[in-house]
Amino acid sequence: MTDPTIVNHLTPASHAVDLCDLPFDDHFVRSLPADPSTVNHPRQVHESCYSWVEPTPVRAPRLLAWSEDLGNVLGVARPVAPTSAAVEVLAGNRLLPGMRPFAACYGGHQFGQWAGQLGDGRAISLGEAIDRVGQRWELQLKGAGPTPYSRRADGRAVLRSSVREFLCSEAMHHLGIPTTRALSLVTTGEPVLRDMFYDGNPQQEPGAIVCRVAPSFVRLGNFELFAARGDAETLRRLADYIIETHFPELGPPSLESYAAWFAEVSRRTAILIAHWMRVGFVHGVMNTDNLSILGLTIDYGPYGWLEPYDPGWTPNTTDASGRRYCYANQPQIGLWNLTRFGHALGPLLAATDGVEQGLDVYRATFERTYRELMAAKLGLAALEDAYDEQLLAELFELLQAVETDWTIFFRKLADVPVDGSADAASDAALIEPLRAAHYAPDALAPRHAARLAAWLRSYIARVRRDPDEPAVRHARMRQANPKFVLRNYLAQQAIDAVEGGDPSLLETLLAVMRHPYAEQPAHEALAEKRPEWARHKPGCSALSCSS
Ligand code: AMP
Ligand code: MG
């Protein structure tokens, strides 16, 4: 897992500059073919990786939130005033020297169907900042106004979805999961019209812009679009650029490096999804245009976190009938998406059996990583034999039999005594540390309590056979099982408060989610299971795509 503190020390905050003084590079646009038209109206764009387009200025930008952590990585100081020149840049009202803004051209499979050209319909990339260690970071404004890819939509984003993207990007990073980052959240002072429930009652909502940051926002769907159009030349140019810029360790573009690159994207995607499974993250819209070429979590929309363990759960109400993107399907969808990507790379991989080899890398990496992570969640050095398989299978059955919170269960499992005291303990005493994970702890049927206790006794016996010291096991569990995740109801409470003019919960969540594995006793309330009132409240459990 990444250790953000190591990166942060490279660029002490004291050396940070104002955003307006940061130099910007334009490597992506310099290296790749541009759409020759500069007229900003919706259209099909051919043989181009992007279109030139400037953000549309907004009426009254104000800085609402800032990621100190990412600011430190980039060496950029928090804007001094909520309406400073830097904030105007983050709202799309001002461009800096070196910025050559563009919207990328891509396609994708949405819910299993080829959707043709999609593209950045409301995201505009400004330019690339280069940090002290030479890492390239693209700054992209989401909600910055229409682009040639906006189709019939407005190019804007509402505050609620922007708060969710801002907070979750940073929360995922601190969980140690690859992700795009978020530097700032700016309110625009302009309303945005959205039909949140898709019931024919659109409402005006406050608008906002998130400045997203990543080494690249290129998706699997960028390649699919060129392949679908038979444009092998642009496909190859983009592949060469991505390999040379982001996968230099694979060597110069060649038949071998194309195959190695496909395998590497597959490997990274497998690791990413294994980590999603570990923390109970459900992306919600795993279309091929929402999968990053770098294996990052990208495009935070109707995502959610498993609360009661339910493999069929999806946070996306649009997905409720098919459940294509539910928790348990994510590994399979990753494979499906990579298969589409592999076929898109056909002209580059044809001479080798690179597609099958890459997909095998995905399967093997996912299997291995998932098992490692599940072992770590249980505090075991490794999952070994049939006994362990059985232990895991029974656990999943138990978690599903009565509503049990995924995050709390594993966090508290570390508190179950495994020393001699466990042998004499009653069933009730044994399961006591886990009671907080149950959604109806008082109604736990004696039969379920007995099953859980029996499972714990098998688990304790297994832990005692493990070679590691108890302290090692405890530390491993604490590092694999976060105490704090950005539950939908918490994000929604922050949104409600922000809409009422109070950003304090937003700030608290940002601060708490920076240390998700720490105990933080002052913030115990933010580690609790979802309250009953939130079960069916919009935004608090499931939510629509409207954003
Ligand atoms: P998503 O489901 O958010 O990944 O978006 C799918 C496609 O719709 C992408 O091409 C987006 O750029 C586009 N899109 C989503 N919302 C808007 C909007 N408000 N204005 C313009 N394009 C949008
Ligand atoms: Mg998207």
PDB file of C-alpha atoms in Angstrom, residues 85-308:
ATOM      1  CA  ALA A  85      -7.049  34.448  -8.361  1.00  0.00           C
ATOM      2  CA  ALA A  86      -6.198  30.787  -7.661  1.00  0.00           C
ATOM      3  CA  VAL A  87      -9.879  30.140  -6.949  1.00  0.00           C
ATOM      4  CA  GLU A  88     -10.782  31.719 -10.270  1.00  0.00           C
ATOM      5  CA  VAL A  89      -8.446  29.222 -11.933  1.00  0.00           C
ATOM      6  CA  LEU A  90     -10.072  26.353 -10.031  1.00  0.00           C
ATOM      7  CA  ALA A  91     -13.485  27.574 -11.200  1.00  0.00           C
ATOM      8  CA  GLY A  92     -12.463  27.893 -14.844  1.00  0.00           C
ATOM      9  CA  ASN A  93     -12.683  31.711 -14.851  1.00  0.00           C
ATOM     10  CA  ARG A  94      -8.980  32.253 -15.482  1.00  0.00           C
ATOM     11  CA  LEU A  95      -6.219  30.398 -17.315  1.00  0.00           C
ATOM     12  CA  LEU A  96      -2.538  30.403 -16.381  1.00  0.00           C
ATOM     13  CA  PRO A  97       0.503  30.543 -18.672  1.00  0.00           C
ATOM     14  CA  GLY A  98       1.201  27.098 -20.123  1.00  0.00           C
ATOM     15  CA  MET A  99      -2.409  25.912 -19.825  1.00  0.00           C
ATOM     16  CA  ARG A 100      -3.961  24.690 -23.093  1.00  0.00           C
ATOM     17  CA  PRO A 101      -7.348  23.345 -22.011  1.00  0.00           C
ATOM     18  CA  PHE A 102      -8.990  20.404 -23.745  1.00  0.00           C
ATOM     19  CA  ALA A 103     -11.682  17.758 -23.486  1.00  0.00           C
ATOM     20  CA  ALA A 104     -10.678  14.179 -24.300  1.00  0.00           C
ATOM     21  CA  CYS A 105     -12.405  12.062 -26.917  1.00  0.00           C
ATOM     22  CA  TYR A 106     -13.425   8.553 -25.854  1.00  0.00           C
ATOM     23  CA  GLY A 107     -16.163   5.977 -26.174  1.00  0.00           C
ATOM     24  CA  GLY A 108     -17.276   3.104 -24.032  1.00  0.00           C
ATOM     25  CA  HIS A 109     -19.502   0.186 -23.223  1.00  0.00           C
ATOM     26  CA  GLN A 110     -22.256   1.314 -20.880  1.00  0.00           C
ATOM     27  CA  PHE A 111     -24.103  -1.429 -18.998  1.00  0.00           C
ATOM     28  CA  GLY A 112     -22.754  -3.980 -21.433  1.00  0.00           C
ATOM     29  CA  GLN A 113     -23.708  -2.142 -24.645  1.00  0.00           C
ATOM     30  CA  TRP A 114     -21.429  -0.258 -27.004  1.00  0.00           C
ATOM     31  CA  ALA A 115     -22.408   3.415 -26.606  1.00  0.00           C
ATOM     32  CA  GLY A 116     -20.231   4.991 -29.295  1.00  0.00           C
ATOM     33  CA  GLN A 117     -18.547   8.337 -28.706  1.00  0.00           C
ATOM     34  CA  LEU A 118     -18.879   9.744 -25.173  1.00  0.00           C
ATOM     35  CA  GLY A 119     -15.896  11.954 -24.278  1.00  0.00           C
ATOM     36  CA  ASP A 120     -15.342  14.563 -21.580  1.00  0.00           C
ATOM     37  CA  GLY A 121     -18.789  16.129 -21.607  1.00  0.00           C
ATOM     38  CA  ARG A 122     -18.198  18.253 -18.546  1.00  0.00           C
ATOM     39  CA  ALA A 123     -14.575  17.749 -17.605  1.00  0.00           C
ATOM     40  CA  ILE A 124     -11.937  20.091 -19.008  1.00  0.00           C
ATOM     41  CA  SER A 125      -8.241  19.429 -18.490  1.00  0.00           C
ATOM     42  CA  LEU A 126      -6.201  22.563 -17.900  1.00  0.00           C
ATOM     43  CA  GLY A 127      -2.624  21.355 -18.063  1.00  0.00           C
ATOM     44  CA  GLU A 128       0.007  19.252 -16.354  1.00  0.00           C
ATOM     45  CA  ALA A 129       1.818  20.214 -13.175  1.00  0.00           C
ATOM     46  CA  ILE A 130       5.125  18.499 -12.483  1.00  0.00           C
ATOM     47  CA  ASP A 131       6.001  17.855  -8.871  1.00  0.00           C
ATOM     48  CA  ARG A 132       9.446  17.808  -7.231  1.00  0.00           C
ATOM     49  CA  VAL A 133      10.031  14.167  -8.059  1.00  0.00           C
ATOM     50  CA  GLY A 134       9.140  14.699 -11.707  1.00  0.00           C
ATOM     51  CA  GLN A 135       5.693  13.155 -11.480  1.00  0.00           C
ATOM     52  CA  ARG A 136       3.267  14.596 -14.011  1.00  0.00           C
ATOM     53  CA  TRP A 137      -0.187  15.563 -12.668  1.00  0.00           C
ATOM     54  CA  GLU A 138      -3.028  16.587 -14.961  1.00  0.00           C
ATOM     55  CA  LEU A 139      -5.411  19.132 -13.443  1.00  0.00           C
ATOM     56  CA  GLN A 140      -8.955  18.680 -14.661  1.00  0.00           C
ATOM     57  CA  LEU A 141     -12.071  20.694 -13.789  1.00  0.00           C
ATOM     58  CA  LYS A 142     -15.233  18.605 -13.535  1.00  0.00           C
ATOM     59  CA  GLY A 143     -18.365  20.675 -14.152  1.00  0.00           C
ATOM     60  CA  ALA A 144     -16.529  23.424 -16.073  1.00  0.00           C
ATOM     61  CA  GLY A 145     -19.142  23.861 -18.814  1.00  0.00           C
ATOM     62  CA  PRO A 146     -20.061  22.365 -22.177  1.00  0.00           C
ATOM     63  CA  THR A 147     -17.613  20.724 -24.538  1.00  0.00           C
ATOM     64  CA  PRO A 148     -17.992  19.111 -27.983  1.00  0.00           C
ATOM     65  CA  TYR A 149     -18.781  15.903 -26.020  1.00  0.00           C
ATOM     66  CA  SER A 150     -21.633  17.285 -23.902  1.00  0.00           C
ATOM     67  CA  ARG A 151     -24.283  15.891 -26.238  1.00  0.00           C
ATOM     68  CA  ARG A 152     -27.552  17.367 -24.912  1.00  0.00           C
ATOM     69  CA  ALA A 153     -26.339  17.938 -21.333  1.00  0.00           C
ATOM     70  CA  ASP A 154     -25.131  21.148 -19.708  1.00  0.00           C
ATOM     71  CA  GLY A 155     -21.510  20.402 -18.854  1.00  0.00           C
ATOM     72  CA  ARG A 156     -22.112  21.238 -15.209  1.00  0.00           C
ATOM     73  CA  ALA A 157     -22.069  19.332 -11.920  1.00  0.00           C
ATOM     74  CA  VAL A 158     -24.206  19.763  -8.821  1.00  0.00           C
ATOM     75  CA  LEU A 159     -22.787  20.451  -5.394  1.00  0.00           C
ATOM     76  CA  ARG A 160     -23.959  17.143  -3.905  1.00  0.00           C
ATOM     77  CA  SER A 161     -22.131  14.984  -6.441  1.00  0.00           C
ATOM     78  CA  SER A 162     -19.066  17.239  -6.270  1.00  0.00           C
ATOM     79  CA  VAL A 163     -18.867  16.897  -2.472  1.00  0.00           C
ATOM     80  CA  ARG A 164     -19.086  13.136  -2.922  1.00  0.00           C
ATOM     81  CA  GLU A 165     -16.328  13.033  -5.545  1.00  0.00           C
ATOM     82  CA  PHE A 166     -14.074  15.402  -3.602  1.00  0.00           C
ATOM     83  CA  LEU A 167     -14.347  13.509  -0.309  1.00  0.00           C
ATOM     84  CA  CYS A 168     -14.217   9.998  -1.721  1.00  0.00           C
ATOM     85  CA  SER A 169     -11.180  10.625  -3.935  1.00  0.00           C
ATOM     86  CA  GLU A 170      -9.196  11.669  -0.914  1.00  0.00           C
ATOM     87  CA  ALA A 171     -10.673   8.965   1.344  1.00  0.00           C
ATOM     88  CA  MET A 172      -9.692   6.255  -1.169  1.00  0.00           C
ATOM     89  CA  HIS A 173      -6.168   7.592  -1.433  1.00  0.00           C
ATOM     90  CA  HIS A 174      -5.702   7.421   2.312  1.00  0.00           C
ATOM     91  CA  LEU A 175      -7.136   3.903   2.376  1.00  0.00           C
ATOM     92  CA  GLY A 176      -4.150   3.033   0.185  1.00  0.00           C
ATOM     93  CA  ILE A 177      -6.267   2.390  -2.922  1.00  0.00           C
ATOM     94  CA  PRO A 178      -5.181   3.754  -6.320  1.00  0.00           C
ATOM     95  CA  THR A 179      -7.399   6.678  -7.278  1.00  0.00           C
ATOM     96  CA  THR A 180      -7.635  10.001  -9.029  1.00  0.00           C
ATOM     97  CA  ARG A 181      -7.267  12.766  -6.448  1.00  0.00           C
ATOM     98  CA  ALA A 182      -9.192  15.966  -5.731  1.00  0.00           C
ATOM     99  CA  LEU A 183      -7.451  19.252  -4.984  1.00  0.00           C
ATOM    100  CA  SER A 184     -10.347  21.635  -4.535  1.00  0.00           C
ATOM    101  CA  LEU A 185     -14.084  22.033  -4.401  1.00  0.00           C
ATOM    102  CA  VAL A 186     -15.453  25.360  -5.592  1.00  0.00           C
ATOM    103  CA  THR A 187     -19.070  26.507  -5.580  1.00  0.00           C
ATOM    104  CA  THR A 188     -20.042  28.380  -8.722  1.00  0.00           C
ATOM    105  CA  GLY A 189     -22.805  30.668  -7.465  1.00  0.00           C
ATOM    106  CA  GLU A 190     -24.925  29.322 -10.329  1.00  0.00           C
ATOM    107  CA  PRO A 191     -27.872  26.946 -10.165  1.00  0.00           C
ATOM    108  CA  VAL A 192     -27.954  23.681 -12.094  1.00  0.00           C
ATOM    109  CA  LEU A 193     -31.188  21.979 -13.131  1.00  0.00           C
ATOM    110  CA  ARG A 194     -31.372  18.263 -12.275  1.00  0.00           C
ATOM    111  CA  ASP A 195     -34.085  15.629 -12.138  1.00  0.00           C
ATOM    112  CA  MET A 196     -32.582  13.793  -9.180  1.00  0.00           C
ATOM    113  CA  PHE A 197     -35.252  11.075  -9.011  1.00  0.00           C
ATOM    114  CA  TYR A 198     -35.818  10.840 -12.787  1.00  0.00           C
ATOM    115  CA  ASP A 199     -39.505  11.430 -12.088  1.00  0.00           C
ATOM    116  CA  GLY A 200     -40.118  14.454 -14.306  1.00  0.00           C
ATOM    117  CA  ASN A 201     -39.603  16.993 -11.492  1.00  0.00           C
ATOM    118  CA  PRO A 202     -36.321  18.742 -12.172  1.00  0.00           C
ATOM    119  CA  GLN A 203     -35.133  21.090  -9.423  1.00  0.00           C
ATOM    120  CA  GLN A 204     -32.543  23.838  -9.305  1.00  0.00           C
ATOM    121  CA  GLU A 205     -29.537  22.851  -7.249  1.00  0.00           C
ATOM    122  CA  PRO A 206     -26.308  24.670  -6.395  1.00  0.00           C
ATOM    123  CA  GLY A 207     -23.496  24.042  -8.889  1.00  0.00           C
ATOM    124  CA  ALA A 208     -19.878  23.200  -8.081  1.00  0.00           C
ATOM    125  CA  ILE A 209     -16.567  22.288  -9.695  1.00  0.00           C
ATOM    126  CA  VAL A 210     -14.019  19.780  -8.448  1.00  0.00           C
ATOM    127  CA  CYS A 211     -10.415  20.070  -9.563  1.00  0.00           C
ATOM    128  CA  ARG A 212      -9.457  16.442 -10.135  1.00  0.00           C
ATOM    129  CA  VAL A 213      -5.821  15.472 -10.340  1.00  0.00           C
ATOM    130  CA  ALA A 214      -4.207  12.338 -11.784  1.00  0.00           C
ATOM    131  CA  PRO A 215      -1.152  11.399 -13.855  1.00  0.00           C
ATOM    132  CA  SER A 216      -3.646  10.731 -16.670  1.00  0.00           C
ATOM    133  CA  PHE A 217      -7.416  10.518 -17.066  1.00  0.00           C
ATOM    134  CA  VAL A 218      -7.222   8.238 -20.103  1.00  0.00           C
ATOM    135  CA  ARG A 219      -9.710   5.379 -19.891  1.00  0.00           C
ATOM    136  CA  LEU A 220     -10.103   1.984 -21.534  1.00  0.00           C
ATOM    137  CA  GLY A 221     -12.808   3.641 -23.640  1.00  0.00           C
ATOM    138  CA  ASN A 222     -10.347   6.019 -25.329  1.00  0.00           C
ATOM    139  CA  PHE A 223      -8.872   3.047 -27.179  1.00  0.00           C
ATOM    140  CA  GLU A 224     -12.208   1.380 -27.812  1.00  0.00           C
ATOM    141  CA  LEU A 225     -13.490   4.378 -29.756  1.00  0.00           C
ATOM    142  CA  PHE A 226     -10.630   4.361 -32.258  1.00  0.00           C
ATOM    143  CA  ALA A 227     -10.888   0.585 -32.616  1.00  0.00           C
ATOM    144  CA  ALA A 228     -14.649   0.763 -33.223  1.00  0.00           C
ATOM    145  CA  ARG A 229     -14.001   3.242 -36.030  1.00  0.00           C
ATOM    146  CA  GLY A 230     -11.202   1.217 -37.538  1.00  0.00           C
ATOM    147  CA  ASP A 231      -8.789   4.077 -36.859  1.00  0.00           C
ATOM    148  CA  ALA A 232      -5.678   1.978 -36.175  1.00  0.00           C
ATOM    149  CA  GLU A 233      -3.344   4.947 -36.606  1.00  0.00           C
ATOM    150  CA  THR A 234      -4.786   7.116 -33.814  1.00  0.00           C
ATOM    151  CA  LEU A 235      -5.151   4.031 -31.641  1.00  0.00           C
ATOM    152  CA  ARG A 236      -1.464   3.266 -32.036  1.00  0.00           C
ATOM    153  CA  ARG A 237      -0.423   6.871 -31.423  1.00  0.00           C
ATOM    154  CA  LEU A 238      -2.354   7.007 -28.163  1.00  0.00           C
ATOM    155  CA  ALA A 239      -1.019   3.612 -27.070  1.00  0.00           C
ATOM    156  CA  ASP A 240       2.559   4.698 -27.842  1.00  0.00           C
ATOM    157  CA  TYR A 241       2.079   7.922 -25.930  1.00  0.00           C
ATOM    158  CA  ILE A 242       0.650   6.179 -22.875  1.00  0.00           C
ATOM    159  CA  ILE A 243       3.388   3.541 -22.845  1.00  0.00           C
ATOM    160  CA  GLU A 244       6.191   6.074 -23.291  1.00  0.00           C
ATOM    161  CA  THR A 245       4.800   8.504 -20.738  1.00  0.00           C
ATOM    162  CA  HIS A 246       3.240   6.308 -18.082  1.00  0.00           C
ATOM    163  CA  PHE A 247       4.814   2.866 -18.549  1.00  0.00           C
ATOM    164  CA  PRO A 248       8.425   3.706 -19.521  1.00  0.00           C
ATOM    165  CA  GLU A 249       9.664   0.593 -17.709  1.00  0.00           C
ATOM    166  CA  LEU A 250       8.104  -1.501 -20.511  1.00  0.00           C
ATOM    167  CA  GLY A 251      10.545  -0.111 -23.072  1.00  0.00           C
ATOM    168  CA  PRO A 252       9.805   1.588 -26.400  1.00  0.00           C
ATOM    169  CA  PRO A 253       6.558   0.651 -28.178  1.00  0.00           C
ATOM    170  CA  SER A 254       6.889  -2.735 -29.905  1.00  0.00           C
ATOM    171  CA  LEU A 255       4.866  -5.917 -30.290  1.00  0.00           C
ATOM    172  CA  GLU A 256       6.352  -7.135 -27.012  1.00  0.00           C
ATOM    173  CA  SER A 257       5.742  -3.940 -25.085  1.00  0.00           C
ATOM    174  CA  TYR A 258       2.125  -3.669 -26.309  1.00  0.00           C
ATOM    175  CA  ALA A 259       1.459  -7.134 -24.917  1.00  0.00           C
ATOM    176  CA  ALA A 260       3.344  -6.330 -21.711  1.00  0.00           C
ATOM    177  CA  TRP A 261       1.342  -3.129 -21.386  1.00  0.00           C
ATOM    178  CA  PHE A 262      -1.988  -4.910 -21.761  1.00  0.00           C
ATOM    179  CA  ALA A 263      -0.862  -7.381 -19.112  1.00  0.00           C
ATOM    180  CA  GLU A 264       0.216  -4.533 -16.830  1.00  0.00           C
ATOM    181  CA  VAL A 265      -3.105  -2.688 -17.177  1.00  0.00           C
ATOM    182  CA  SER A 266      -4.804  -6.012 -16.403  1.00  0.00           C
ATOM    183  CA  ARG A 267      -2.594  -6.548 -13.372  1.00  0.00           C
ATOM    184  CA  ARG A 268      -3.251  -3.072 -11.991  1.00  0.00           C
ATOM    185  CA  THR A 269      -6.993  -3.373 -12.547  1.00  0.00           C
ATOM    186  CA  ALA A 270      -7.018  -6.706 -10.704  1.00  0.00           C
ATOM    187  CA  ILE A 271      -5.205  -5.200  -7.729  1.00  0.00           C
ATOM    188  CA  LEU A 272      -7.540  -2.210  -7.734  1.00  0.00           C
ATOM    189  CA  ILE A 273     -10.682  -4.313  -7.687  1.00  0.00           C
ATOM    190  CA  ALA A 274      -9.280  -6.669  -5.028  1.00  0.00           C
ATOM    191  CA  HIS A 275      -8.828  -3.614  -2.799  1.00  0.00           C
ATOM    192  CA  TRP A 276     -12.362  -2.420  -3.542  1.00  0.00           C
ATOM    193  CA  MET A 277     -13.536  -5.837  -2.344  1.00  0.00           C
ATOM    194  CA  ARG A 278     -11.386  -5.543   0.772  1.00  0.00           C
ATOM    195  CA  VAL A 279     -12.913  -2.254   1.915  1.00  0.00           C
ATOM    196  CA  GLY A 280     -16.417  -2.941   0.580  1.00  0.00           C
ATOM    197  CA  PHE A 281     -16.330  -0.197  -2.066  1.00  0.00           C
ATOM    198  CA  VAL A 282     -18.883  -0.531  -4.853  1.00  0.00           C
ATOM    199  CA  HIS A 283     -18.126   1.738  -7.813  1.00  0.00           C
ATOM    200  CA  GLY A 284     -21.662   1.585  -9.173  1.00  0.00           C
ATOM    201  CA  VAL A 285     -20.965   2.449 -12.854  1.00  0.00           C
ATOM    202  CA  MET A 286     -18.119   0.250 -14.066  1.00  0.00           C
ATOM    203  CA  ASN A 287     -18.616   1.139 -17.714  1.00  0.00           C
ATOM    204  CA  THR A 288     -15.469   0.837 -19.825  1.00  0.00           C
ATOM    205  CA  ASP A 289     -15.278   4.644 -20.027  1.00  0.00           C
ATOM    206  CA  ASN A 290     -15.045   4.675 -16.234  1.00  0.00           C
ATOM    207  CA  LEU A 291     -12.008   2.390 -15.972  1.00  0.00           C
ATOM    208  CA  SER A 292      -8.638   4.091 -15.891  1.00  0.00           C
ATOM    209  CA  ILE A 293      -5.719   3.032 -18.080  1.00  0.00           C
ATOM    210  CA  LEU A 294      -3.521   3.461 -14.982  1.00  0.00           C
ATOM    211  CA  GLY A 295      -5.630   1.223 -12.756  1.00  0.00           C
ATOM    212  CA  LEU A 296      -6.976   4.122 -10.697  1.00  0.00           C
ATOM    213  CA  THR A 297     -10.450   4.453  -9.240  1.00  0.00           C
ATOM    214  CA  ILE A 298     -12.031   7.066 -11.506  1.00  0.00           C
ATOM    215  CA  ASP A 299     -15.391   8.835 -11.918  1.00  0.00           C
ATOM    216  CA  TYR A 300     -17.055   8.850  -8.540  1.00  0.00           C
ATOM    217  CA  GLY A 301     -20.796   8.820  -9.186  1.00  0.00           C
ATOM    218  CA  PRO A 302     -23.395   6.618  -7.501  1.00  0.00           C
ATOM    219  CA  TYR A 303     -20.745   4.679  -5.566  1.00  0.00           C
ATOM    220  CA  GLY A 304     -21.284   3.274  -2.095  1.00  0.00           C
ATOM    221  CA  TRP A 305     -19.824   1.157   0.679  1.00  0.00           C
ATOM    222  CA  LEU A 306     -21.138  -2.190   1.771  1.00  0.00           C
ATOM    223  CA  GLU A 307     -22.856  -1.659   5.063  1.00  0.00           C
ATOM    224  CA  PRO A 308     -24.876  -4.816   5.785  1.00  0.00           C
TER     225      PRO A 308
END
